[in-house]
Amino acid sequence: MTGTFAKTFSAGCAVLAVLLSCEPAAWAGPPVPGPPPPYEVPSWPVPVAGQWHAPSSHGSRPSHGTAAGAAARVAAEVNRRRSEAGCASVRLLAPLNRAAQAHSADMAAHGRLTHSGTDGSRPDDRMRATGYRPRHTGEAVAAGAATAEAVVRQWMDSPPHRAILLTCRYTDAGVGRAGGSDNPWWTLDLAARQ
C-alpha cells in the first residue's frame, strides 16, 4: 500500500484498535446472560490488488461475474473450509445477501473498509433491516481480492476472520460484492437465527 490510501488505512486501523479496547457491550447491545456476545469483531484484512476475471461457463452454475455467481462461489469455498474443520455448511439466504450487498456497495461508494455503515449501522442492524432476526452474527470484509476463492483465502489467512468463518454455530450466510472490476469490495455475513 502506498500514498494516501495507506495513511488512511493505517489511521483507520488505529481508530479500530481503540474502539475494540472498549467494553464489548458497545457492539453487543443489551447484556444477555449465558450465551457469548452476538457479534465478533475481526481485525482488518490487508487489501490485495487484482483483477476481476471475465465470467466463465460452468453449465447451469451461476456465472462468476454476476452477484449471484460470486455469492455462490464464496459460499461454496467457505463451506469447503468449514467441512474440513468439522462444521456444517452455511446456506445462502436472500435477506443476508441483501444486507451484505448493501454494505459492500456502501464501502465501495465511500472507499472505507469498515464494519460500520455510513449510517452508523452494525452488521446485526443491517440483517434485521432485511427481516432476518439473528441470534449470533459475524462479518468479514475485504477489498481488492480478484475472485471468490482469493477473498476466502485472504480471510482464512487472517486469524480473526478464520475464526469467524470456522465458527460452527453459524447456519446462514450472505455475500456482497461491489465496486469496480479492479477493486471489488466484499462482505460475508454469517449468522444463526434467534
mmCIF file of C-alpha atoms in Angstrom:
data_model
loop_
_atom_site.group_PDB
_atom_site.id
_atom_site.type_symbol
_atom_site.label_atom_id
_atom_site.label_comp_id
_atom_site.label_asym_id
_atom_site.label_seq_id
_atom_site.Cartn_x
_atom_site.Cartn_y
_atom_site.Cartn_z
ATOM 1 C CA MET A 1 0.000 0.000 0.000
ATOM 2 C CA THR A 2 1.288 3.448 -0.817
ATOM 3 C CA GLY A 3 0.269 7.050 -0.547
ATOM 4 C CA THR A 4 -2.933 8.449 0.873
ATOM 5 C CA PHE A 5 -4.758 5.107 0.971
ATOM 6 C CA ALA A 6 -2.038 3.569 3.156
ATOM 7 C CA LYS A 7 -2.140 6.527 5.557
ATOM 8 C CA THR A 8 -5.944 6.466 5.705
ATOM 9 C CA PHE A 9 -5.975 2.687 6.138
ATOM 10 C CA SER A 10 -3.354 2.871 8.935
ATOM 11 C CA ALA A 11 -5.272 5.642 10.700
ATOM 12 C CA GLY A 12 -8.479 3.619 10.414
ATOM 13 C CA CYS A 13 -6.750 0.598 11.941
ATOM 14 C CA ALA A 14 -5.546 2.729 14.850
ATOM 15 C CA VAL A 15 -9.086 4.018 15.468
ATOM 16 C CA LEU A 16 -10.413 0.455 15.294
ATOM 17 C CA ALA A 17 -7.834 -0.711 17.824
ATOM 18 C CA VAL A 18 -9.025 1.994 20.239
ATOM 19 C CA LEU A 19 -12.675 1.096 19.644
ATOM 20 C CA LEU A 20 -12.020 -2.609 20.140
ATOM 21 C CA SER A 21 -10.417 -1.914 23.505
ATOM 22 C CA CYS A 22 -13.790 -0.558 24.724
ATOM 23 C CA GLU A 23 -16.337 -2.659 26.567
ATOM 24 C CA PRO A 24 -17.952 -5.339 24.344
ATOM 25 C CA ALA A 25 -21.411 -4.021 25.250
ATOM 26 C CA ALA A 26 -20.797 -1.173 22.791
ATOM 27 C CA TRP A 27 -21.117 -3.762 19.998
ATOM 28 C CA ALA A 28 -23.232 -6.451 21.592
ATOM 29 C CA GLY A 29 -26.331 -4.496 22.583
ATOM 30 C CA PRO A 30 -28.121 -5.142 25.872
ATOM 31 C CA PRO A 31 -26.461 -7.729 28.136
ATOM 32 C CA VAL A 32 -27.829 -11.224 27.784
ATOM 33 C CA PRO A 33 -26.943 -13.793 30.443
ATOM 34 C CA GLY A 34 -25.401 -17.037 29.271
ATOM 35 C CA PRO A 35 -24.544 -17.085 25.551
ATOM 36 C CA PRO A 36 -21.461 -15.408 24.065
ATOM 37 C CA PRO A 37 -21.762 -11.935 22.538
ATOM 38 C CA PRO A 38 -23.772 -11.946 19.292
ATOM 39 C CA TYR A 39 -21.104 -10.239 17.155
ATOM 40 C CA GLU A 40 -17.416 -10.985 16.799
ATOM 41 C CA VAL A 41 -15.332 -8.040 15.540
ATOM 42 C CA PRO A 42 -12.447 -9.177 13.330
ATOM 43 C CA SER A 43 -9.261 -7.264 12.555
ATOM 44 C CA TRP A 44 -8.793 -5.757 9.115
ATOM 45 C CA PRO A 45 -7.600 -7.836 6.196
ATOM 46 C CA VAL A 46 -4.786 -6.437 4.068
ATOM 47 C CA PRO A 47 -6.210 -5.342 0.690
ATOM 48 C CA VAL A 48 -4.848 -7.305 -2.250
ATOM 49 C CA ALA A 49 -4.667 -5.785 -5.721
ATOM 50 C CA GLY A 50 -6.073 -7.829 -8.564
ATOM 51 C CA GLN A 51 -8.427 -8.051 -11.499
ATOM 52 C CA TRP A 52 -11.935 -9.482 -11.593
ATOM 53 C CA HIS A 53 -11.828 -12.273 -14.170
ATOM 54 C CA ALA A 54 -14.271 -12.491 -17.036
ATOM 55 C CA PRO A 55 -17.208 -14.803 -16.446
ATOM 56 C CA SER A 56 -16.664 -18.407 -17.429
ATOM 57 C CA SER A 57 -19.203 -21.001 -18.436
ATOM 58 C CA HIS A 58 -19.935 -23.711 -15.850
ATOM 59 C CA GLY A 59 -23.056 -25.335 -17.241
ATOM 60 C CA SER A 60 -26.051 -24.449 -15.077
ATOM 61 C CA ARG A 61 -23.970 -22.878 -12.303
ATOM 62 C CA PRO A 62 -24.316 -19.095 -11.889
ATOM 63 C CA SER A 63 -21.723 -17.036 -13.751
ATOM 64 C CA HIS A 64 -18.746 -15.982 -11.645
ATOM 65 C CA GLY A 65 -19.186 -12.414 -12.930
ATOM 66 C CA THR A 66 -22.723 -11.985 -11.558
ATOM 67 C CA ALA A 67 -23.563 -11.084 -7.971
ATOM 68 C CA ALA A 68 -25.368 -14.418 -7.578
ATOM 69 C CA GLY A 69 -22.410 -16.245 -9.107
ATOM 70 C CA ALA A 70 -19.912 -14.533 -6.813
ATOM 71 C CA ALA A 71 -22.092 -15.264 -3.766
ATOM 72 C CA ALA A 72 -22.417 -18.927 -4.739
ATOM 73 C CA ARG A 73 -18.652 -19.243 -5.285
ATOM 74 C CA VAL A 74 -17.836 -17.619 -1.919
ATOM 75 C CA ALA A 75 -20.376 -19.829 -0.118
ATOM 76 C CA ALA A 76 -19.003 -22.962 -1.786
ATOM 77 C CA GLU A 77 -15.446 -22.069 -0.797
ATOM 78 C CA VAL A 78 -16.458 -21.142 2.771
ATOM 79 C CA ASN A 79 -18.399 -24.410 3.083
ATOM 80 C CA ARG A 80 -15.408 -26.395 1.825
ATOM 81 C CA ARG A 81 -13.255 -24.828 4.548
ATOM 82 C CA ARG A 82 -15.975 -25.363 7.174
ATOM 83 C CA SER A 83 -16.316 -29.015 6.187
ATOM 84 C CA GLU A 84 -12.554 -29.511 6.597
ATOM 85 C CA ALA A 85 -12.878 -28.042 10.112
ATOM 86 C CA GLY A 86 -15.850 -30.275 11.031
ATOM 87 C CA CYS A 87 -18.535 -27.554 10.786
ATOM 88 C CA ALA A 88 -21.850 -27.872 8.964
ATOM 89 C CA SER A 89 -22.343 -25.888 5.763
ATOM 90 C CA VAL A 90 -23.996 -22.483 5.804
ATOM 91 C CA ARG A 91 -26.780 -21.720 3.343
ATOM 92 C CA LEU A 92 -27.153 -18.517 1.390
ATOM 93 C CA LEU A 93 -30.298 -16.589 2.307
ATOM 94 C CA ALA A 94 -31.717 -13.703 0.286
ATOM 95 C CA PRO A 95 -32.117 -11.352 3.308
ATOM 96 C CA LEU A 96 -28.468 -11.825 4.308
ATOM 97 C CA ASN A 97 -27.348 -11.416 0.687
ATOM 98 C CA ARG A 98 -29.222 -8.086 0.593
ATOM 99 C CA ALA A 99 -27.583 -6.947 3.845
ATOM 100 C CA ALA A 100 -24.108 -7.936 2.643
ATOM 101 C CA GLN A 101 -24.604 -6.419 -0.811
ATOM 102 C CA ALA A 102 -25.816 -3.119 0.631
ATOM 103 C CA HIS A 103 -22.774 -2.949 2.915
ATOM 104 C CA SER A 104 -20.344 -3.747 0.083
ATOM 105 C CA ALA A 105 -21.952 -1.017 -2.033
ATOM 106 C CA ASP A 106 -21.677 1.426 0.893
ATOM 107 C CA MET A 107 -17.977 0.612 1.413
ATOM 108 C CA ALA A 108 -17.262 0.919 -2.334
ATOM 109 C CA ALA A 109 -19.126 4.234 -2.638
ATOM 110 C CA HIS A 110 -17.199 5.778 0.263
ATOM 111 C CA GLY A 111 -13.850 3.982 -0.083
ATOM 112 C CA ARG A 112 -13.937 2.771 3.532
ATOM 113 C CA LEU A 113 -13.178 -0.782 4.663
ATOM 114 C CA THR A 114 -15.281 -0.995 7.817
ATOM 115 C CA HIS A 115 -17.956 -2.946 9.662
ATOM 116 C CA SER A 116 -19.903 0.243 10.405
ATOM 117 C CA GLY A 117 -22.181 1.611 7.705
ATOM 118 C CA THR A 118 -22.026 5.292 6.865
ATOM 119 C CA ASP A 119 -25.433 5.484 8.576
ATOM 120 C CA GLY A 120 -23.884 4.072 11.776
ATOM 121 C CA SER A 121 -25.366 0.596 11.254
ATOM 122 C CA ARG A 122 -23.707 -2.581 12.560
ATOM 123 C CA PRO A 123 -23.925 -5.979 10.863
ATOM 124 C CA ASP A 124 -26.815 -7.133 13.055
ATOM 125 C CA ASP A 125 -28.692 -3.871 12.344
ATOM 126 C CA ARG A 126 -28.364 -4.428 8.598
ATOM 127 C CA MET A 127 -29.550 -8.033 8.924
ATOM 128 C CA ARG A 128 -32.603 -7.007 10.941
ATOM 129 C CA ALA A 129 -33.433 -4.318 8.370
ATOM 130 C CA THR A 130 -33.868 -7.090 5.756
ATOM 131 C CA GLY A 131 -36.213 -9.083 8.017
ATOM 132 C CA TYR A 132 -33.666 -11.599 9.324
ATOM 133 C CA ARG A 133 -33.639 -11.962 13.130
ATOM 134 C CA PRO A 134 -30.115 -13.033 14.187
ATOM 135 C CA ARG A 135 -29.083 -14.530 17.489
ATOM 136 C CA HIS A 136 -25.368 -14.704 16.609
ATOM 137 C CA THR A 137 -23.608 -12.764 13.865
ATOM 138 C CA GLY A 138 -20.159 -12.461 12.361
ATOM 139 C CA GLU A 139 -18.906 -10.422 9.445
ATOM 140 C CA ALA A 140 -15.816 -10.460 7.269
ATOM 141 C CA VAL A 141 -14.977 -7.623 4.870
ATOM 142 C CA ALA A 142 -12.194 -7.218 2.323
ATOM 143 C CA ALA A 143 -11.189 -5.068 -0.629
ATOM 144 C CA GLY A 144 -9.239 -5.878 -3.747
ATOM 145 C CA ALA A 145 -9.437 -9.676 -3.908
ATOM 146 C CA ALA A 146 -9.990 -10.595 -7.550
ATOM 147 C CA THR A 147 -12.073 -13.753 -7.130
ATOM 148 C CA ALA A 148 -14.297 -15.506 -4.632
ATOM 149 C CA GLU A 149 -11.540 -18.040 -3.978
ATOM 150 C CA ALA A 150 -8.995 -15.261 -3.407
ATOM 151 C CA VAL A 151 -11.167 -13.411 -0.897
ATOM 152 C CA VAL A 152 -11.858 -16.583 1.117
ATOM 153 C CA ARG A 153 -8.127 -17.372 1.079
ATOM 154 C CA GLN A 154 -7.467 -13.807 2.335
ATOM 155 C CA TRP A 155 -9.938 -14.277 5.193
ATOM 156 C CA MET A 156 -8.500 -17.690 6.060
ATOM 157 C CA ASP A 157 -5.014 -16.135 6.291
ATOM 158 C CA SER A 158 -6.301 -13.650 8.898
ATOM 159 C CA PRO A 159 -6.742 -15.424 12.285
ATOM 160 C CA PRO A 160 -9.763 -13.325 13.421
ATOM 161 C CA HIS A 161 -11.535 -13.821 10.096
ATOM 162 C CA ARG A 162 -10.632 -17.505 10.019
ATOM 163 C CA ALA A 163 -12.225 -17.882 13.459
ATOM 164 C CA ILE A 164 -15.440 -16.299 12.156
ATOM 165 C CA LEU A 165 -15.584 -18.466 9.019
ATOM 166 C CA LEU A 166 -14.987 -21.597 11.099
ATOM 167 C CA THR A 167 -17.488 -20.832 13.879
ATOM 168 C CA CYS A 168 -19.725 -23.888 13.749
ATOM 169 C CA ARG A 169 -22.821 -22.236 15.271
ATOM 170 C CA TYR A 170 -23.467 -20.196 12.114
ATOM 171 C CA THR A 171 -26.094 -21.701 9.819
ATOM 172 C CA ASP A 172 -26.859 -18.906 7.335
ATOM 173 C CA ALA A 173 -24.797 -16.653 5.094
ATOM 174 C CA GLY A 174 -24.998 -13.656 2.828
ATOM 175 C CA VAL A 175 -22.389 -12.366 0.382
ATOM 176 C CA GLY A 176 -21.993 -8.963 -1.228
ATOM 177 C CA ARG A 177 -19.553 -7.752 -3.871
ATOM 178 C CA ALA A 178 -19.468 -4.192 -5.206
ATOM 179 C CA GLY A 179 -17.188 -1.706 -6.858
ATOM 180 C CA GLY A 180 -15.023 -1.685 -9.933
ATOM 181 C CA SER A 181 -13.511 -4.728 -11.551
ATOM 182 C CA ASP A 182 -10.030 -3.740 -10.362
ATOM 183 C CA ASN A 183 -11.010 -3.223 -6.728
ATOM 184 C CA PRO A 184 -14.051 -5.210 -5.583
ATOM 185 C CA TRP A 185 -15.323 -4.723 -2.040
ATOM 186 C CA TRP A 186 -16.551 -7.899 -0.321
ATOM 187 C CA THR A 187 -18.825 -8.586 2.648
ATOM 188 C CA LEU A 188 -19.561 -12.011 4.123
ATOM 189 C CA ASP A 189 -22.308 -12.063 6.736
ATOM 190 C CA LEU A 190 -22.657 -15.224 8.829
ATOM 191 C CA ALA A 191 -25.471 -15.729 11.309
ATOM 192 C CA ALA A 192 -27.755 -18.039 13.220
ATOM 193 C CA ARG A 193 -31.401 -17.154 13.853
ATOM 194 C CA GLN A 194 -32.943 -16.395 17.228
#
